[in-house]
PDB file of C-alpha atoms in Angstrom:
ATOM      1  CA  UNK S  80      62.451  50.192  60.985  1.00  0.00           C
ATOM      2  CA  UNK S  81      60.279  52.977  62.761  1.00  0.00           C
ATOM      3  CA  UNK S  82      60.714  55.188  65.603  1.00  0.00           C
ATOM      4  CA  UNK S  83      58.583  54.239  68.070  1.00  0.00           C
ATOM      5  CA  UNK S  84      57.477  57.225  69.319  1.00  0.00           C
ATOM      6  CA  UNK S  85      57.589  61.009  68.629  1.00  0.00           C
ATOM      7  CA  UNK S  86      60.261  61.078  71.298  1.00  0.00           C
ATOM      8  CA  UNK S  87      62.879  58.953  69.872  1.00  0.00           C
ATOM      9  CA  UNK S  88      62.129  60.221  66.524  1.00  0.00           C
ATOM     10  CA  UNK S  89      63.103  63.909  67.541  1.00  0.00           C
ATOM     11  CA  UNK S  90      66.014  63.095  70.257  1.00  0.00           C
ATOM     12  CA  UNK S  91      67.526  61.306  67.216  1.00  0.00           C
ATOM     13  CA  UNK S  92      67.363  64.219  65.185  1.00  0.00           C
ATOM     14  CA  UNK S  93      69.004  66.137  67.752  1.00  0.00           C
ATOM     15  CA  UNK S  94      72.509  64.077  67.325  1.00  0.00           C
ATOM     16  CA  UNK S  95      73.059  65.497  63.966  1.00  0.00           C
ATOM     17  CA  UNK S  96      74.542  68.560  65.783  1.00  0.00           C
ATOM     18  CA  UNK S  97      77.214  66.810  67.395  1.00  0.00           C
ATOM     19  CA  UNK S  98      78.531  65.371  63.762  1.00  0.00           C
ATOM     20  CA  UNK S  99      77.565  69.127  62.101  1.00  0.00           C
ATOM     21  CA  UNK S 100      80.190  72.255  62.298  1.00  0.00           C
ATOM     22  CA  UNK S 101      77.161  74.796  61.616  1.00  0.00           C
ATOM     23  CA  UNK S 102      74.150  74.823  63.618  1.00  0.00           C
ATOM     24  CA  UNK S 103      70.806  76.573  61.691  1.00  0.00           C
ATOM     25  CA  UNK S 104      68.013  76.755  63.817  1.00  0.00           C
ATOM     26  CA  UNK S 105      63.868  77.609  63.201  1.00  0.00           C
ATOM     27  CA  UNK S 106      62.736  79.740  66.054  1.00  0.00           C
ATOM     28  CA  UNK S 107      59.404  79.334  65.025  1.00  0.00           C
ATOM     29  CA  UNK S 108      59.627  75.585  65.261  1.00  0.00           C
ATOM     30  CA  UNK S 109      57.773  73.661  68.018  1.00  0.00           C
ATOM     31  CA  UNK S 110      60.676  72.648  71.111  1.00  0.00           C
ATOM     32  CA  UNK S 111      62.924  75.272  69.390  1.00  0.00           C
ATOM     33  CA  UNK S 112      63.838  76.119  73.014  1.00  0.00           C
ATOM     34  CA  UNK S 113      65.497  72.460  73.147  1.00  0.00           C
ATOM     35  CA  UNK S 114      66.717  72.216  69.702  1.00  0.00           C
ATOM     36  CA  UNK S 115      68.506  75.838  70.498  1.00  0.00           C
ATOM     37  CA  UNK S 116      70.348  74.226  73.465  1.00  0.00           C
ATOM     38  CA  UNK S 117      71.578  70.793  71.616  1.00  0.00           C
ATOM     39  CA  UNK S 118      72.803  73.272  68.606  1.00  0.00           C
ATOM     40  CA  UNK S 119      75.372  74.887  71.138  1.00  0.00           C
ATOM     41  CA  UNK S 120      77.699  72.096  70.029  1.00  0.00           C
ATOM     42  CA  UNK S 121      78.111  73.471  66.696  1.00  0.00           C
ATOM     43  CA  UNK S 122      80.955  75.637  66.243  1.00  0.00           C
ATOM     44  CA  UNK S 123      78.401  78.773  65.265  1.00  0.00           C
ATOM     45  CA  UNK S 124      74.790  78.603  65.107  1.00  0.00           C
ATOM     46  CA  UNK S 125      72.108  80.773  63.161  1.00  0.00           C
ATOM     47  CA  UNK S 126      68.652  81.241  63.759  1.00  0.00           C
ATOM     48  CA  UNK S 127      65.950  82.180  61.234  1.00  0.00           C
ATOM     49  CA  UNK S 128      62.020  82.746  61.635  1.00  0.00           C
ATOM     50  CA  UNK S 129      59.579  84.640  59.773  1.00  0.00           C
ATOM     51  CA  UNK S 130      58.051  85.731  63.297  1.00  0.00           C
ATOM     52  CA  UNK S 131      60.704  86.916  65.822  1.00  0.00           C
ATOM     53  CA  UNK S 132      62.757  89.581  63.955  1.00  0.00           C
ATOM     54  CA  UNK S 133      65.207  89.046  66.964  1.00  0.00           C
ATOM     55  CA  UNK S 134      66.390  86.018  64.866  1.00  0.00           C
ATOM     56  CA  UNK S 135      69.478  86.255  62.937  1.00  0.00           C
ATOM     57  CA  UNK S 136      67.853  86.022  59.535  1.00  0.00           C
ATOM     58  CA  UNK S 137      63.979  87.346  59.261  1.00  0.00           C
ATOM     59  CA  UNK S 138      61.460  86.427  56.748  1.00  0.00           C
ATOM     60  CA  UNK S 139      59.059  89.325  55.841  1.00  0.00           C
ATOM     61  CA  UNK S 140      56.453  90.340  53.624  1.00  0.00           C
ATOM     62  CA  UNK S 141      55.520  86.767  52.354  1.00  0.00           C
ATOM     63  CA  UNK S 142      52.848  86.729  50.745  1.00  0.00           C
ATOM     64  CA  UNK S 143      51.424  84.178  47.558  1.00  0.00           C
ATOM     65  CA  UNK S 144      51.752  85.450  43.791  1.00  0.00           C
ATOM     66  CA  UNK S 145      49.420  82.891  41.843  1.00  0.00           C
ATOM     67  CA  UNK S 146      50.714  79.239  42.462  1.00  0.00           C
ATOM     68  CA  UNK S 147      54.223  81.243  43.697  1.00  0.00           C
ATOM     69  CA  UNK S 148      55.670  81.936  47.299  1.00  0.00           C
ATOM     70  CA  UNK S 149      57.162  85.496  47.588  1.00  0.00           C
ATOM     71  CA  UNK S 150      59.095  86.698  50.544  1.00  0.00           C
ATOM     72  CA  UNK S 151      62.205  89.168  51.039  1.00  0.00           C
ATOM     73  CA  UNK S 152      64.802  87.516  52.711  1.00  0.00           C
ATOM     74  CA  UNK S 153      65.503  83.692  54.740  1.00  0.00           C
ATOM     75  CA  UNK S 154      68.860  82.205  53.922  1.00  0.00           C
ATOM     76  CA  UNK S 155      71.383  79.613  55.446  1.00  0.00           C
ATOM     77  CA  UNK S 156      73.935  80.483  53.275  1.00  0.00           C
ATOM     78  CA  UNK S 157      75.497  83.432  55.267  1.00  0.00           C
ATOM     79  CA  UNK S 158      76.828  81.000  57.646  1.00  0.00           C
ATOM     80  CA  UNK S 159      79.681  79.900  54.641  1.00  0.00           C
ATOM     81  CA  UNK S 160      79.831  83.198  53.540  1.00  0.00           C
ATOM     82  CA  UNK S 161      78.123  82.762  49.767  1.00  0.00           C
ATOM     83  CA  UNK S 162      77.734  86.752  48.526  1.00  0.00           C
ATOM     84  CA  UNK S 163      74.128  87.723  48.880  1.00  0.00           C
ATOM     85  CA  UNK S 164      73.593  88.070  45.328  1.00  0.00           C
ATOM     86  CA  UNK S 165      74.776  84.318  44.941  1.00  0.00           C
ATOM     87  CA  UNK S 166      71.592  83.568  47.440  1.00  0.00           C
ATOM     88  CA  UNK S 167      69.500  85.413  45.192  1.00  0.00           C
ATOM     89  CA  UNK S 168      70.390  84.186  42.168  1.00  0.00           C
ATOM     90  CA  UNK S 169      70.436  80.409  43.532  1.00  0.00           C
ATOM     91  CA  UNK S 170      66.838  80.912  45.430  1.00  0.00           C
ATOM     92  CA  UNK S 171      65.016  82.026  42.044  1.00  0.00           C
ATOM     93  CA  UNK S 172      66.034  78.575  40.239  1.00  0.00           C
ATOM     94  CA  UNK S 173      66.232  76.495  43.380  1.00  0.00           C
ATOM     95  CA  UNK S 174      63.675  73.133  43.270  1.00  0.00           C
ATOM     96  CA  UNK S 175      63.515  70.368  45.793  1.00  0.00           C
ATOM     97  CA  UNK S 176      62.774  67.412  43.304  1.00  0.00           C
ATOM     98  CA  UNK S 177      59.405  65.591  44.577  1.00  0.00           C
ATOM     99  CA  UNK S 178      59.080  67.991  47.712  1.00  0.00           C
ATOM    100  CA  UNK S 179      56.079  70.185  47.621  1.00  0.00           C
ATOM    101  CA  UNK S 180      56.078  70.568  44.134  1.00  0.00           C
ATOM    102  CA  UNK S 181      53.280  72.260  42.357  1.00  0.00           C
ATOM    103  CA  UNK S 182      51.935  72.206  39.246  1.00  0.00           C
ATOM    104  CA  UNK S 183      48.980  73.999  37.383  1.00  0.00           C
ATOM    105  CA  UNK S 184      46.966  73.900  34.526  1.00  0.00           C
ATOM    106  CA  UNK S 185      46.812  76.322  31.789  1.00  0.00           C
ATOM    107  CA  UNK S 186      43.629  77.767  33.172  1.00  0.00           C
ATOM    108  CA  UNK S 187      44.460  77.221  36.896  1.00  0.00           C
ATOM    109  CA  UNK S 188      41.389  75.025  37.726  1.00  0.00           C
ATOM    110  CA  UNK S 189      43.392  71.741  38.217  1.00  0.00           C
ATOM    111  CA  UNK S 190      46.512  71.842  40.875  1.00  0.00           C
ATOM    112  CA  UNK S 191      48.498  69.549  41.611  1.00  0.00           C
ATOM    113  CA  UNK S 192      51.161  68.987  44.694  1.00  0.00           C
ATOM    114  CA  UNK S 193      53.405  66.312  44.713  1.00  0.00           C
ATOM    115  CA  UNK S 194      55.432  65.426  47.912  1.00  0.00           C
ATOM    116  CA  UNK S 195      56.540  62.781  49.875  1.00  0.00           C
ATOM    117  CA  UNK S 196      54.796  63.474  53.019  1.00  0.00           C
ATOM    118  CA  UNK S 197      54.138  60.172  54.401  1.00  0.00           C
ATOM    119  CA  UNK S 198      53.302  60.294  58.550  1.00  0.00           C
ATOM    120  CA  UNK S 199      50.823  61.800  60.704  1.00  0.00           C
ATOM    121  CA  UNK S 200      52.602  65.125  61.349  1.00  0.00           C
ATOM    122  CA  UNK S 201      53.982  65.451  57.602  1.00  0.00           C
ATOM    123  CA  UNK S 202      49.997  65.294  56.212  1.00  0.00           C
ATOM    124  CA  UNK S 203      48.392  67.416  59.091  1.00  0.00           C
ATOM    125  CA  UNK S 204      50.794  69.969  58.025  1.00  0.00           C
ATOM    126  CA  UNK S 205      50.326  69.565  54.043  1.00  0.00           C
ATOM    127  CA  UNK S 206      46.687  69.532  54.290  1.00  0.00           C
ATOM    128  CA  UNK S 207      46.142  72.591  56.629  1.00  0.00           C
ATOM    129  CA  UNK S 208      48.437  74.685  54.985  1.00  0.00           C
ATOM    130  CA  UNK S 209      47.032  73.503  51.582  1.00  0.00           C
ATOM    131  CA  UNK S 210      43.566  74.570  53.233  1.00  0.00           C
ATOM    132  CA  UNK S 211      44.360  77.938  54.878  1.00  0.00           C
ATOM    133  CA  UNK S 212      46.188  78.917  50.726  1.00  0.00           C
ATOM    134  CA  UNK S 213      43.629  77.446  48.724  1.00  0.00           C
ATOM    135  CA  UNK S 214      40.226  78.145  50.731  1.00  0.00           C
ATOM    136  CA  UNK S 215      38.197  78.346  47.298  1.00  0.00           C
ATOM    137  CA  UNK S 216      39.760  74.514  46.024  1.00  0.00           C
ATOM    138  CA  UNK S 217      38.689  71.297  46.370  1.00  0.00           C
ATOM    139  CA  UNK S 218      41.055  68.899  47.708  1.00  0.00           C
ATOM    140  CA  UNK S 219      41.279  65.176  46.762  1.00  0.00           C
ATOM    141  CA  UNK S 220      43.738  62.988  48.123  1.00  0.00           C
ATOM    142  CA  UNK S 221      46.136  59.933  46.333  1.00  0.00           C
ATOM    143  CA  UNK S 222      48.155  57.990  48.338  1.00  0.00           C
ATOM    144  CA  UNK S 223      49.149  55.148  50.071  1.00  0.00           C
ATOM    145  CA  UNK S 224      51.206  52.669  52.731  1.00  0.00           C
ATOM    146  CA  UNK S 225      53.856  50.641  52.781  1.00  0.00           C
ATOM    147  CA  UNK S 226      53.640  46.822  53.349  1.00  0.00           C
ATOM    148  CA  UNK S 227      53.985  45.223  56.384  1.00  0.00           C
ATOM    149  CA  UNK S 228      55.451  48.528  58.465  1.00  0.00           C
ATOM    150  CA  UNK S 229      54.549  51.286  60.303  1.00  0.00           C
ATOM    151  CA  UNK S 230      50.942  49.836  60.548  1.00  0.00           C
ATOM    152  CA  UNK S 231      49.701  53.204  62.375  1.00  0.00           C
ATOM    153  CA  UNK S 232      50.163  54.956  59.549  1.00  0.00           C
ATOM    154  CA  UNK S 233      46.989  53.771  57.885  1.00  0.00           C
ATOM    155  CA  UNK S 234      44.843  54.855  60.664  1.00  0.00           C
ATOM    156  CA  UNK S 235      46.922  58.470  61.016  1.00  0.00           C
ATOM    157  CA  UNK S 236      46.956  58.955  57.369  1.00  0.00           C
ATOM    158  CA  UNK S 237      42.960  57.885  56.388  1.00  0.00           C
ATOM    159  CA  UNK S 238      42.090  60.108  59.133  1.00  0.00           C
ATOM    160  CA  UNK S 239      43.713  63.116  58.361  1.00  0.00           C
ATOM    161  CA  UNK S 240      42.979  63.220  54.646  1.00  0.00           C
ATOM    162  CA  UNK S 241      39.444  61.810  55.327  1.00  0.00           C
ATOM    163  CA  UNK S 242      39.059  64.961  57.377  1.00  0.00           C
ATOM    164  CA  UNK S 243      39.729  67.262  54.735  1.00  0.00           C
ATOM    165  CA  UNK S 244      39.466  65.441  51.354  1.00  0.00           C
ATOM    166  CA  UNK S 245      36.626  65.921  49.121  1.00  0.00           C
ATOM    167  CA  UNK S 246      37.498  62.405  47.835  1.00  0.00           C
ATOM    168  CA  UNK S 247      40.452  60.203  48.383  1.00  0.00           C
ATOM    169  CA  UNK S 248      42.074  57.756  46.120  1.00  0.00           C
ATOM    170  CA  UNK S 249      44.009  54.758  47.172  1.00  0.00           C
ATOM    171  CA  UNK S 250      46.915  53.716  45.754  1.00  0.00           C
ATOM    172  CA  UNK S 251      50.262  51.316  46.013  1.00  0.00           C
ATOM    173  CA  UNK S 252      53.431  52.741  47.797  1.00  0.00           C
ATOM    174  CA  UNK S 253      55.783  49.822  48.250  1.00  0.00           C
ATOM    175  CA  UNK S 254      53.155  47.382  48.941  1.00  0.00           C
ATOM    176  CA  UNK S 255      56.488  44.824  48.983  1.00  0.00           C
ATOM    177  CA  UNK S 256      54.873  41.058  49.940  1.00  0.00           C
ATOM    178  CA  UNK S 257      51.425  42.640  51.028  1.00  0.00           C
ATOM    179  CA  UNK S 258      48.537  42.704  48.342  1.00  0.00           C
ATOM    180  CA  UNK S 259      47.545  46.254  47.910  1.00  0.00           C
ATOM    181  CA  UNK S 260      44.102  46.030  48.307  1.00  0.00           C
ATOM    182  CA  UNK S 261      44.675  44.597  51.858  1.00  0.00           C
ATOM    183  CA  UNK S 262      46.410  47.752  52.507  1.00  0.00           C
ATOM    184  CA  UNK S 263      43.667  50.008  50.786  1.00  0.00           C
ATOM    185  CA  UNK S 264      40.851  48.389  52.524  1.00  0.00           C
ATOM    186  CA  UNK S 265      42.515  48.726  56.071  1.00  0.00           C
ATOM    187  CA  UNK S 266      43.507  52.764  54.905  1.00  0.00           C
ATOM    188  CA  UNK S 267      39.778  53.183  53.488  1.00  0.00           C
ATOM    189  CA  UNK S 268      37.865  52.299  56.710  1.00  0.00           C
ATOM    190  CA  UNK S 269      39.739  55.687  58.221  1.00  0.00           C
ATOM    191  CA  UNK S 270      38.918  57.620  55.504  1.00  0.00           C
ATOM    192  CA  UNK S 271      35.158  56.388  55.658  1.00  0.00           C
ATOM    193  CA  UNK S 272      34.548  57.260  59.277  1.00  0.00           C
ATOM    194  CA  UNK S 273      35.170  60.580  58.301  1.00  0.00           C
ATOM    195  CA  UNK S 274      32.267  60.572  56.410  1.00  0.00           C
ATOM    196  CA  UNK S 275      34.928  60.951  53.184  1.00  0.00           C
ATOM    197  CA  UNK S 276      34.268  58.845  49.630  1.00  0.00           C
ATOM    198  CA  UNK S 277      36.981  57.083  48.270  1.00  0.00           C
ATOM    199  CA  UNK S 278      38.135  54.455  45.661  1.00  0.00           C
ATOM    200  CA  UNK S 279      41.176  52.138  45.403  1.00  0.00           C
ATOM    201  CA  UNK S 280      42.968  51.675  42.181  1.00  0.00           C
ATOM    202  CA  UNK S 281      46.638  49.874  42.489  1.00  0.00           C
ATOM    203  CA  UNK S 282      48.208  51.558  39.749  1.00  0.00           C
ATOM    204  CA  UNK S 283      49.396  54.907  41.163  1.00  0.00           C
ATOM    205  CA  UNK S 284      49.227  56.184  37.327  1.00  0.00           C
ATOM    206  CA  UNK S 285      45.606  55.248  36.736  1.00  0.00           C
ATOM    207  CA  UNK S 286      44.380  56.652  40.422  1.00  0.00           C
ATOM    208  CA  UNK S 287      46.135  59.796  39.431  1.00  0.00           C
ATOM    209  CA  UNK S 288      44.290  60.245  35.723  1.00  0.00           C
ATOM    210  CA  UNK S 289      41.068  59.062  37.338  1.00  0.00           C
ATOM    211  CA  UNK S 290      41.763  62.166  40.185  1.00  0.00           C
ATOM    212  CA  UNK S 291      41.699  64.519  37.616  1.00  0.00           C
ATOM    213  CA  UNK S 292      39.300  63.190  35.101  1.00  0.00           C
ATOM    214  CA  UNK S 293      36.829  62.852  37.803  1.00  0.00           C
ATOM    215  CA  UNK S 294      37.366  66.126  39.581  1.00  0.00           C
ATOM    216  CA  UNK S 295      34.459  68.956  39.531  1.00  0.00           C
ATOM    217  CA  UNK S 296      35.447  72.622  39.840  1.00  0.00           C
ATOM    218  CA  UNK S 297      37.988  73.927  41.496  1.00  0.00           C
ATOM    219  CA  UNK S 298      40.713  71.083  42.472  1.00  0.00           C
ATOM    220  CA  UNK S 299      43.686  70.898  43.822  1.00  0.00           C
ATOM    221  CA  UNK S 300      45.814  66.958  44.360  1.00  0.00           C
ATOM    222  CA  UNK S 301      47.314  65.882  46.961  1.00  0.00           C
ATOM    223  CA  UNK S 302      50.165  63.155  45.174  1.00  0.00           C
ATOM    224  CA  UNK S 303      52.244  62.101  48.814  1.00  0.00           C
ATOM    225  CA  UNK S 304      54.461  59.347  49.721  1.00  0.00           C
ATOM    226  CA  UNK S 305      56.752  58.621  46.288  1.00  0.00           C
ATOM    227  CA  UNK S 306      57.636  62.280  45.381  1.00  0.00           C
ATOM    228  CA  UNK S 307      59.746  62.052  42.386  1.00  0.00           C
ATOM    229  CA  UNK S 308      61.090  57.883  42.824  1.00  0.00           C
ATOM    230  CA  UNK S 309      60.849  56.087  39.793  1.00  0.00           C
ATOM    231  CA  UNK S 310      60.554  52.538  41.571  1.00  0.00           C
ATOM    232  CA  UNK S 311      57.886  50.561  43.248  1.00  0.00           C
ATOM    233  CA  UNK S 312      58.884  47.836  45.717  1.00  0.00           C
ATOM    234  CA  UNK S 313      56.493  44.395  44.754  1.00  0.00           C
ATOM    235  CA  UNK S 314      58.002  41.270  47.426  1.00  0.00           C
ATOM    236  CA  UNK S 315      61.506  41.982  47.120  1.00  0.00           C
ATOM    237  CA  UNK S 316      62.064  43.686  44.128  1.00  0.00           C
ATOM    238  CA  UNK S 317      61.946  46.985  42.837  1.00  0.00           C
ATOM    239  CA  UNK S 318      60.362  47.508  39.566  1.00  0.00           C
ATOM    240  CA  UNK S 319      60.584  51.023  37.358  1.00  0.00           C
ATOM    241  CA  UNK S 320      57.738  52.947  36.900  1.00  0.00           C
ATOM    242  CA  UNK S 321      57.397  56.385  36.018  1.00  0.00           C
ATOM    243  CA  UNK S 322      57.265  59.334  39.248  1.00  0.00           C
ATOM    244  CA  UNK S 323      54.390  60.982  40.652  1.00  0.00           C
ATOM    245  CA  UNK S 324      55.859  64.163  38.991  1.00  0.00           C
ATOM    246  CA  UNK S 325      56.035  62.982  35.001  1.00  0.00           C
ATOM    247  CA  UNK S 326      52.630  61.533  35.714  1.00  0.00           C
ATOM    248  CA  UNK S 327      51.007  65.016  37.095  1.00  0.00           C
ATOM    249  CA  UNK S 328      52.452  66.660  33.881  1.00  0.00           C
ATOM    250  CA  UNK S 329      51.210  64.333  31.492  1.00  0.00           C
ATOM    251  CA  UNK S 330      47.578  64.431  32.186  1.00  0.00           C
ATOM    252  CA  UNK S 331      47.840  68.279  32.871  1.00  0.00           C
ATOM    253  CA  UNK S 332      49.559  68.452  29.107  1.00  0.00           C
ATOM    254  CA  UNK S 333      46.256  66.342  28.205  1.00  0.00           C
ATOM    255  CA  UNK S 334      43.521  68.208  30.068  1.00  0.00           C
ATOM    256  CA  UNK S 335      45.359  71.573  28.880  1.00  0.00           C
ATOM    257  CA  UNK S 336      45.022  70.501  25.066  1.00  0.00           C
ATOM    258  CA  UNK S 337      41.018  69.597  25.710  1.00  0.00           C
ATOM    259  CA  UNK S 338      40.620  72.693  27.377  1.00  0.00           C
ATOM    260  CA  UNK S 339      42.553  74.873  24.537  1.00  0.00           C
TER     261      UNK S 339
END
């Protein structure tokens, strides 16, 4: 089931104040005027940003360190009272399994992002922000849609990634009782007006290895939609398969031993 619009999508959102006793808020979000005013339900409410040093908490100084972020101080946990050098020590080893994570080879010519960015507004933001830190990298694109829902999706997402892809590779992602390559083909004429090459290969596994095999220069991979699952849904079942992750660091373990 999908939200139908933008609109119910973020008004929905908005109720998980009135079930929530803390309240953090982004100032430098978009309608963080409006999410300000729904947080007043919580019993105390923070703000953060890394713009407005009128927040509560400010983010300075961040700035990238290789494939690292670096910055000086954002945290939520002040609002239960966690001693700052808890924060610290938590933020250094902190990892969001299957969001936004990145991984290199030994000679930082390959890069590789997996995350489950999967809507119109998830990839615009991955791929810009992937453009504006990475100017000098390629980027090539694997991903794909869901059977038989949110059939927008495969005009939003070909778009976007056609738009700033080098090449993009078509893949399954919970096909369920629709054939993938009816899925691919529908994704692929997006990507095409665009002007962008592509090529469709079911197996998320093998579109991944042929990414990187076939990349020239400096590359970085965009892996969206699974993240770090381990199943794929085929009709009504849900078969194992390995995640997006273990795959990235297998053939980055291979390329790094050719390259030695």
């Amino acid at each position: 089931i999908e939200h139908p619009d933008f609109e119910d999508y973020f008004s929905s959102k908005l109720k998980i104040f009135g079930k929530s006793r803390y309240g953090v808020v982004n100032m430098d979000a978009d309608f963080a005027d409006r999410i300000l005013k729904e947080s007043k339900v919580c019993e105390k409410v923070l703000t953060f940003s890394t713009k407005n040093p009128e927040a509560d908490v400010y983010g300075y100084e961040i700035q990238k360190d290789g494939h690292e972020t670096v910055f000086m101080v954002i945290a939520a946990s002040i609002l239960l009272e966690i001693p700052k050098e808890y924060m610290h020590s938590g933020l250094l080893r902190a990892r969001s399994s299957g969001r936004m994570e990145l991984y290199g080879s030994a000679d930082k010519n390959l890069i590789a992002v997996v995350d489950y960015a999967h809507n119109k507004l998830s990839f615009e933001k991955l791929f810009s922000s992937i453009k504006d830190e990475y100017p000098d990298y390629n980027i090539v694109s694997i991903f794909g849609c869901p059977g038989k829902k949110a059939f927008i999706r495969r005009r939003d997402l070909g778009t976007v990634a056609g738009q700033y892809a080098k090449k993009v590779y078509l893949t399954a992602e919970d096909p369920g009782y629709e054939p993938v390559e009816q899925i691919s083909k529908e994704i692929a004429q997006y990507v095409e007006a665009q002007n962008c090459p592509y090529a469709m290969i079911e197996d998320r596994g093998e579109a991944i290895k042929a990414a990187m095999d076939e990349a020239e220069g400096k590359t970085i991979f965009l892996i969206t939609g699974k993240g770090n699952e381990t199943r794929q849904k085929y009709g009504c079942e849900y078969l194992d398969c390995k995640s997006d992750t273990q795959y990235v660091k297998e053939y980055l373990a291979e390329y790094d031993k050719k390259h030695q």
